[in-house]
Amino acid sequence: MQWLTTKNVLVSLPRWRTLPLLLRSPVNRRRPSASLTSPTFPLCCVRYHSAVKSKQRQRLQSARVPSVLRGITKAAAKKSKESKPLLGEKDLSHRMWWQERLQACIKPSTIQLVKRLIYTNLLGLDVNLKNGSLKEGTLNWEILQFKSRFPREILLCRVGDFYEAMGIDACLLVEHAGLNPFGGLYSDSVPRAGCPVMNLRQTLDDLTRSGYSVCIVEEVQVPTQARSRKGRFISGHAHPGSPYVFGLAGADHDVDFPEPMHIVGVSRSAKGYCIILVLETLKTFSVEDGLTEEALVTKLRTCRYHHLLLHSSLKQNSSGTSRWGEFGEGGLLWGECSGRHFEWFDGNPVNELLFKVKELFGLDHDVTFRNVTVYSDKRPRPLYLGTATQIGAIPTEGIPCLLKLLVPSSCTGLPVLYLRDLLLNPPTYVIGSTIQATCRLISNVTCSIPEFTCVSAAKLVKLIESREANHIEFSRIKCVVDEILQMHRNLELYDILQSLLDPTWVATGLKIELENLVNECERVSNGIGEMISLDGENDQKINSSNIIPGDFFEDMESSWKGRVKRVHAEEEYAEVERAAEALSIAVAEDFLPIVSRIKATSAPFGGPKGEILYAREHEAVWFKGKRFSPSVWADTAGEEQIKQLRPATDSKARKVGEEWFTTKKVEEALNRYHEAGAKAKARVLELLRGLSAELQSQINILVFACMLLTISKALFAHVSEGRRRKWVFPTLVEFSETKDESLSSGANKMVITGLSPYWFDVAQGSAILNTVDMQSLFLLTGPNGGGKSSLLRSICAAALLGICGLMVPAESALIPHFDSIMLHMKSYDSPVDGKSSFQIEMSEIRSIITRATSKSLVLIDEICRGTETAKGTCIAGSIIETFDSMGCLGIVSTHLHGIFYLPLSGKNMVYKAMGTENVDGHTKPTWKLMDGICKESLAFETALEEGIPERVIQRAEELYLTVNGKDIKEGKDNSEVEEPSSDSDADDSEAYNQLSQIGIGTVQCVKRTVNPIEILRKGVANAITVICQQKLIELYKQRNVSELVVVTCVAIAARELPPPSTIGASSVYVMFRPDKKLYVGQTDDLEGRVRSHRSMEGMQGASFLYFLAPGKSIASQLETLLINQLPREGFRLSNVADGKHRNFGSSSLPSNTLSLHR
């Protein structure tokens, strides 16, 4: 891979191009490139405001008036010669690209600046204006050379203490970064803008958030001769989703990396639509073919990208029109793309897209991109947009967000993104089963678990490849590989690590064996451990002196000390210490006698003043004083030193002030100290960058490890939340290929017992449960507000979670591995596309019909409600017949009761209804699924509840009686529902048995070196076991507990968390504070309590011991008992006073019953 930070040049050679369009007429020269002016190019992509377009045309024409026109002077001709256009034919497309973006500028200040632009060069500079010269050797010429390498990036050039932009780039800085132009709005100068060095990050964030890429040019920081131009080089780039990292190796802070953004290419093949996703940061790409239009739009909605390229094959639709998306197919995709910036491309989709990515990012053509696509014909189809939004897999206003309910609210970031991608792109049966098996293992873990450090793979790769990873990032990488090794060494976590290899392979496209992973992680851990100074190591103290202010040494040395181990830079460190000692001696000899003399002089007012101070701005230690010179020189103490003083000067030899003084000796010592510090810092940076170079060969291992930990954290968090919500693991089966039910083992049906809406918390008892036994298509009826839509969403979510290997909101479930899950809810019209709500509905159902198979789950809510009733009923009946003949599972809900009078040919269709009951003469919904047909809509009651005037409803009832009076006189009651068949409602108690089982693991999960903390922990564990076991035996004899519980202490080390098995269980814990005092507590939320303690200042590395207790009351008794008993055994507690306010456990046990071994 080529990285610009390692292949910098001071100035690139100019790229002169021929200009065949130079002398053409203005009209001909306005012809844009073919890619933008193709007859099939959508007009809305080149929309310009008419007023701005007119002004732009005038500027372009005035800029191209030939210099041979009459009346031009020789001076003007000379300037015209200098302003000869520098654009070649290839650059004309770049010009149009920038013009389109400038047309969108709305700030008055930006519009004024745009008027000064002239589009004869990539910068848009008018050489006839002040500071617009493009002569060779000028700064503008130098910037233009850099701009020619990255013509579609905003260029920021370092000039002293500012980063400056010229021409087009300056206009966009004013528009999007909120900067003011240099020289004001009405200057006769070319547009210029910039930001101070300290504000660079903020400016880059503003520009990348607006969708722009930025090229940053730095100055070579070396001494230069007076009046000589500094050398410059491209230090890096900032793209949306990929920040600027130059200089981070020496920083003492981390940088936020957003979710990486793709370059997206869309094409069409014989299989369907194809999407190509390219990540420049990771040098990877993936190809997914055979997508439906809805699935493709879903991916575009959920994928963050900053460049969209559309292949010319999209213009060839089934209608045979030249206008892409004009009729029917392609309209949804066109509506998604038309509001975004995009470009057309031709040729082989993958090869051409990769070529454009290399061109866009300035990469060499020999740079290779790794294909991370994992091909499988058995993978379910990605979710359609409607399905994803209606269950909240994509957050949608008004829809309960499934994604937020899968994990605790404290779990955010990369694990949530993984779960989102898993739901949107369900895995194969094998991977889904593996994920479920892993979750089952996680549910039974009793030992403490790692924190699962999550690091963005894109961030890791960019920092290491650019050699800009700092000590903070290396420490984080070490945590990643150490946690992999911890899982490998732990017996309970080993199986989880093994089972996560395949899901990680699918997520990364990397196939790595466990042995190779562990060996490489050990190598990385050892390499970082040998180089990086980790927490707790104390071999690099900041120099100090009784004479020199402590802030001086802190500021000078904190930027490089504590990064790497001293042994690797011993000579440099020693030189800094010697230089610091020499500086202290020089200051003591030259300044201290003067300070002592001043202190010895007593004068109440107007006396001498003086002290040794740190001049922070100048990074110097000087003497600051006034009125200290003696009026009569008498060779007294300090006079000799006063004579040696001279005014202090800054780096440019300018006098700092009237009160600052120094001496030759002090200045020499200061220079020596600064030189030694600079060498030490350079050595530290060299070591850090060298470590990055060493890790480049393990990039794939690190990416794999990071993703594995992300998946681990996501699944551990999901199991914890699932157990809290009382969700269960379903039985996941493959569809049987045979039609013989005796041989299919029930694989072609779905049975969900105790199904609850996923947004309800069953643990709080607020959900109404339903049982769904589905072996064919259901035709569902029921009243408004009766729960039809909720039931469809609940079934869709449960099925999706099941095939993804996750827990489902039910008491038990058998879920077949569907090849697609499609949910269609109500539709809205789309005026932009010129389609009614019924047209939108038919378009979506068309996609469902063409993609559904006998292995699909189809859920349609209130079919054909957007058109005339009679024909809508017939269309609905035909669609239902079609699904029934396919043999797919699903539900179609409707209020079109005329369907039941149609001569439908469906043989497997089952009638289901949402139940109602009569309460005090009023029909109310029960929200329970029943067999039969319900023709009562409760429409009048619903309208009244929503505030429709009563007189309106009364008139509606009168009209209803005039039309349906005959049926009512005959005694037909639409609210009646046939009694449901006796489906099995037996509770599956396995899930509850799992929740009630309390597993207790071993005391230690990982072998550790014995140290004082370990000795203390073992002693406390022995004491807890003896004290609490004695109490539990006593309670058991008194029949206060049903069974005797064995006390087994489990350790939670620093960077570890309790396992999911502690969720909902009472536990007693002991926290080991840094001051070696103990804190005893009890809780029903151990993970939350651990996080709460560690959030306090100084407690981040606290470790714990805990054991599970049979109930909260017993846990409270044991907590009080330990608070009172542990101090008597020699342990110091920080919450001793808590034991005086408890009602239990205050009596002391006989000392002869305690046999403690410490």
Tab-separated table of N, CA and C in Angstrom, residues 253-330:
chain	number	residue	atom	x	y	z
A	253	HIS	N	-3.024	12.545	23.002
A	253	HIS	CA	-4.465	12.367	23.045
A	253	HIS	C	-4.880	11.452	21.895
A	254	ASP	N	-6.080	10.944	22.026
A	254	ASP	CA	-6.628	10.086	20.975
A	254	ASP	C	-7.417	10.950	20.000
A	255	VAL	N	-7.722	10.401	18.856
A	255	VAL	CA	-8.518	11.114	17.856
A	255	VAL	C	-9.754	10.277	17.555
A	256	ASP	N	-10.898	10.951	17.482
A	256	ASP	CA	-12.139	10.249	17.208
A	256	ASP	C	-12.193	9.834	15.738
A	257	PHE	N	-12.473	8.562	15.525
A	257	PHE	CA	-12.619	8.050	14.167
A	257	PHE	C	-14.090	7.738	13.942
A	258	PRO	N	-14.737	8.398	12.998
A	258	PRO	CA	-16.133	8.057	12.717
A	258	PRO	C	-16.219	6.722	12.000
A	259	GLU	N	-17.447	6.245	11.823
A	259	GLU	CA	-17.645	5.020	11.052
A	259	GLU	C	-17.104	5.234	9.638
A	260	PRO	N	-16.271	4.325	9.132
A	260	PRO	CA	-15.684	4.527	7.800
A	260	PRO	C	-16.751	4.628	6.726
A	261	MET	N	-16.461	5.421	5.713
A	261	MET	CA	-17.415	5.651	4.632
A	261	MET	C	-16.902	5.008	3.347
A	262	HIS	N	-17.798	4.390	2.632
A	262	HIS	CA	-17.437	3.631	1.441
A	262	HIS	C	-17.472	4.499	0.190
A	263	ILE	N	-16.834	3.986	-0.825
A	263	ILE	CA	-17.093	4.398	-2.191
A	263	ILE	C	-18.036	3.343	-2.759
A	264	VAL	N	-19.182	3.761	-3.253
A	264	VAL	CA	-20.225	2.822	-3.653
A	264	VAL	C	-20.400	2.859	-5.164
A	265	GLY	N	-20.422	1.695	-5.756
A	265	GLY	CA	-20.746	1.557	-7.169
A	265	GLY	C	-21.976	0.678	-7.325
A	266	VAL	N	-22.893	1.078	-8.189
A	266	VAL	CA	-24.127	0.327	-8.409
A	266	VAL	C	-24.219	-0.010	-9.899
A	267	SER	N	-24.506	-1.259	-10.191
A	267	SER	CA	-24.648	-1.700	-11.579
A	267	SER	C	-25.795	-2.692	-11.665
A	268	ARG	N	-25.987	-3.217	-12.854
A	268	ARG	CA	-27.047	-4.195	-13.058
A	268	ARG	C	-26.510	-5.343	-13.896
A	269	SER	N	-26.917	-6.564	-13.520
A	269	SER	CA	-26.483	-7.755	-14.238
A	269	SER	C	-27.695	-8.626	-14.515
A	270	ALA	N	-27.435	-9.783	-15.066
A	270	ALA	CA	-28.528	-10.704	-15.369
A	270	ALA	C	-29.200	-11.221	-14.098
A	271	LYS	N	-28.488	-11.207	-12.984
A	271	LYS	CA	-29.046	-11.694	-11.721
A	271	LYS	C	-29.909	-10.648	-11.019
A	272	GLY	N	-29.704	-9.399	-11.343
A	272	GLY	CA	-30.418	-8.323	-10.658
A	272	GLY	C	-29.495	-7.134	-10.462
A	273	TYR	N	-29.748	-6.393	-9.405
A	273	TYR	CA	-28.909	-5.239	-9.102
A	273	TYR	C	-27.664	-5.691	-8.343
A	274	CYS	N	-26.581	-4.955	-8.543
A	274	CYS	CA	-25.295	-5.289	-7.913
A	274	CYS	C	-24.752	-4.041	-7.222
A	275	ILE	N	-24.276	-4.198	-6.004
A	275	ILE	CA	-23.653	-3.103	-5.275
A	275	ILE	C	-22.214	-3.482	-4.937
A	276	ILE	N	-21.306	-2.557	-5.174
A	276	ILE	CA	-19.881	-2.758	-4.894
A	276	ILE	C	-19.480	-1.735	-3.848
A	277	LEU	N	-18.961	-2.195	-2.733
A	277	LEU	CA	-18.549	-1.329	-1.630
A	277	LEU	C	-17.033	-1.369	-1.511
A	278	VAL	N	-16.394	-0.197	-1.556
A	278	VAL	CA	-14.936	-0.106	-1.481
A	278	VAL	C	-14.564	0.739	-0.266
A	279	LEU	N	-13.663	0.200	0.545
A	279	LEU	CA	-13.109	0.948	1.670
A	279	LEU	C	-11.648	1.242	1.370
A	280	GLU	N	-11.342	2.503	1.076
A	280	GLU	CA	-9.965	2.868	0.755
A	280	GLU	C	-9.053	2.686	1.946
A	281	THR	N	-9.562	2.956	3.142
A	281	THR	CA	-8.736	2.849	4.340
A	281	THR	C	-8.226	1.434	4.544
A	282	LEU	N	-9.115	0.452	4.397
A	282	LEU	CA	-8.742	-0.945	4.609
A	282	LEU	C	-8.241	-1.624	3.343
A	283	LYS	N	-8.355	-0.924	2.204
A	283	LYS	CA	-7.996	-1.502	0.908
A	283	LYS	C	-8.778	-2.786	0.653
A	284	THR	N	-10.104	-2.715	0.867
A	284	THR	CA	-10.963	-3.867	0.672
A	284	THR	C	-12.152	-3.469	-0.191
A	285	PHE	N	-12.777	-4.482	-0.797
A	285	PHE	CA	-14.025	-4.259	-1.511
A	285	PHE	C	-14.869	-5.514	-1.419
A	286	SER	N	-16.169	-5.328	-1.546
A	286	SER	CA	-17.096	-6.461	-1.540
A	286	SER	C	-18.101	-6.263	-2.652
A	287	VAL	N	-18.573	-7.365	-3.198
A	287	VAL	CA	-19.529	-7.344	-4.309
A	287	VAL	C	-20.727	-8.183	-3.915
A	288	GLU	N	-21.915	-7.596	-4.039
A	288	GLU	CA	-23.144	-8.336	-3.753
A	288	GLU	C	-24.064	-8.192	-4.952
A	289	ASP	N	-24.334	-9.310	-5.603
A	289	ASP	CA	-25.117	-9.308	-6.838
A	289	ASP	C	-26.465	-9.980	-6.578
A	290	GLY	N	-27.364	-9.822	-7.544
A	290	GLY	CA	-28.667	-10.472	-7.453
A	290	GLY	C	-29.620	-9.799	-6.495
A	291	LEU	N	-29.425	-8.512	-6.202
A	291	LEU	CA	-30.282	-7.794	-5.265
A	291	LEU	C	-31.543	-7.298	-5.965
A	292	THR	N	-32.611	-7.215	-5.203
A	292	THR	CA	-33.793	-6.537	-5.701
A	292	THR	C	-33.605	-5.031	-5.540
A	293	GLU	N	-34.475	-4.302	-6.198
A	293	GLU	CA	-34.377	-2.848	-6.102
A	293	GLU	C	-34.579	-2.384	-4.654
A	294	GLU	N	-35.543	-2.992	-3.948
A	294	GLU	CA	-35.807	-2.600	-2.566
A	294	GLU	C	-34.615	-2.919	-1.665
A	295	ALA	N	-34.011	-4.102	-1.862
A	295	ALA	CA	-32.852	-4.473	-1.047
A	295	ALA	C	-31.677	-3.544	-1.318
A	296	LEU	N	-31.500	-3.147	-2.575
A	296	LEU	CA	-30.417	-2.236	-2.917
A	296	LEU	C	-30.624	-0.875	-2.263
A	297	VAL	N	-31.845	-0.360	-2.305
A	297	VAL	CA	-32.125	0.930	-1.670
A	297	VAL	C	-31.909	0.842	-0.164
A	298	THR	N	-32.259	-0.298	0.431
A	298	THR	CA	-32.004	-0.484	1.864
A	298	THR	C	-30.522	-0.366	2.165
A	299	LYS	N	-29.703	-0.980	1.348
A	299	LYS	CA	-28.263	-0.912	1.577
A	299	LYS	C	-27.749	0.522	1.405
A	300	LEU	N	-28.280	1.237	0.433
A	300	LEU	CA	-27.855	2.624	0.247
A	300	LEU	C	-28.281	3.489	1.428
A	301	ARG	N	-29.442	3.186	2.015
A	301	ARG	CA	-29.920	3.957	3.157
A	301	ARG	C	-29.074	3.699	4.404
A	302	THR	N	-28.576	2.496	4.548
A	302	THR	CA	-27.864	2.127	5.780
A	302	THR	C	-26.352	2.221	5.640
A	303	CYS	N	-25.865	2.417	4.437
A	303	CYS	CA	-24.418	2.480	4.220
A	303	CYS	C	-23.988	3.937	4.145
A	304	ARG	N	-22.999	4.304	4.942
A	304	ARG	CA	-22.458	5.651	4.896
A	304	ARG	C	-21.402	5.710	3.787
A	305	TYR	N	-21.632	6.588	2.816
A	305	TYR	CA	-20.687	6.687	1.721
A	305	TYR	C	-20.541	8.147	1.322
A	306	HIS	N	-19.406	8.456	0.686
A	306	HIS	CA	-19.180	9.839	0.286
A	306	HIS	C	-18.946	9.976	-1.210
A	307	HIS	N	-18.959	8.870	-1.934
A	307	HIS	CA	-18.925	8.931	-3.397
A	307	HIS	C	-19.831	7.827	-3.924
A	308	LEU	N	-20.735	8.193	-4.825
A	308	LEU	CA	-21.661	7.245	-5.424
A	308	LEU	C	-21.442	7.255	-6.932
A	309	LEU	N	-21.175	6.083	-7.485
A	309	LEU	CA	-20.969	5.947	-8.926
A	309	LEU	C	-21.971	4.949	-9.472
A	310	LEU	N	-22.652	5.335	-10.525
A	310	LEU	CA	-23.683	4.510	-11.135
A	310	LEU	C	-23.212	4.030	-12.507
A	311	HIS	N	-23.353	2.736	-12.724
A	311	HIS	CA	-22.905	2.137	-13.977
A	311	HIS	C	-23.939	2.366	-15.072
A	312	SER	N	-23.469	2.484	-16.287
A	312	SER	CA	-24.353	2.769	-17.407
A	312	SER	C	-25.366	1.653	-17.650
A	313	SER	N	-25.126	0.456	-17.098
A	313	SER	CA	-26.084	-0.641	-17.275
A	313	SER	C	-27.419	-0.343	-16.610
A	314	LEU	N	-27.461	0.616	-15.678
A	314	LEU	CA	-28.710	0.962	-15.011
A	314	LEU	C	-29.682	1.657	-15.951
A	315	LYS	N	-29.172	2.211	-17.032
A	315	LYS	CA	-30.051	2.925	-17.967
A	315	LYS	C	-30.876	1.972	-18.817
A	316	GLN	N	-30.533	0.695	-18.779
A	316	GLN	CA	-31.221	-0.293	-19.608
A	316	GLN	C	-32.220	-1.040	-18.741
A	317	ASN	N	-33.454	-0.534	-18.638
A	317	ASN	CA	-34.453	-1.182	-17.805
A	317	ASN	C	-35.410	-2.003	-18.656
A	318	SER	N	-36.311	-2.679	-17.994
A	318	SER	CA	-37.193	-3.615	-18.684
A	318	SER	C	-38.178	-2.920	-19.601
A	319	SER	N	-38.448	-1.643	-19.346
A	319	SER	CA	-39.386	-0.927	-20.201
A	319	SER	C	-38.770	-0.531	-21.532
A	320	GLY	N	-37.454	-0.645	-21.642
A	320	GLY	CA	-36.789	-0.341	-22.895
A	320	GLY	C	-36.646	1.132	-23.180
A	321	THR	N	-36.874	1.967	-22.189
A	321	THR	CA	-36.762	3.408	-22.401
A	321	THR	C	-35.344	3.871	-22.174
A	322	SER	N	-35.011	4.997	-22.751
A	322	SER	CA	-33.673	5.551	-22.554
A	322	SER	C	-33.581	6.359	-21.273
A	323	ARG	N	-34.739	6.780	-20.753
A	323	ARG	CA	-34.740	7.514	-19.490
A	323	ARG	C	-34.796	6.514	-18.346
A	324	TRP	N	-33.717	6.453	-17.583
A	324	TRP	CA	-33.632	5.459	-16.493
A	324	TRP	C	-34.704	5.742	-15.447
A	325	GLY	N	-35.504	4.758	-15.137
A	325	GLY	CA	-36.496	4.905	-14.089
A	325	GLY	C	-37.725	5.659	-14.498
A	326	GLU	N	-37.948	5.853	-15.802
A	326	GLU	CA	-39.113	6.626	-16.231
A	326	GLU	C	-40.407	5.869	-15.951
A	327	PHE	N	-40.404	4.563	-16.145
A	327	PHE	CA	-41.592	3.772	-15.915
A	327	PHE	C	-41.241	2.606	-14.997
A	328	GLY	N	-42.041	2.430	-13.955
A	328	GLY	CA	-41.982	1.228	-13.142
A	328	GLY	C	-40.622	0.946	-12.539
A	329	GLU	N	-40.017	-0.130	-13.008
A	329	GLU	CA	-38.789	-0.628	-12.412
A	329	GLU	C	-37.671	0.418	-12.491
A	330	GLY	N	-36.966	0.581	-11.404
A	330	GLY	CA	-35.892	1.569	-11.348
A	330	GLY	C	-36.322	2.881	-10.717
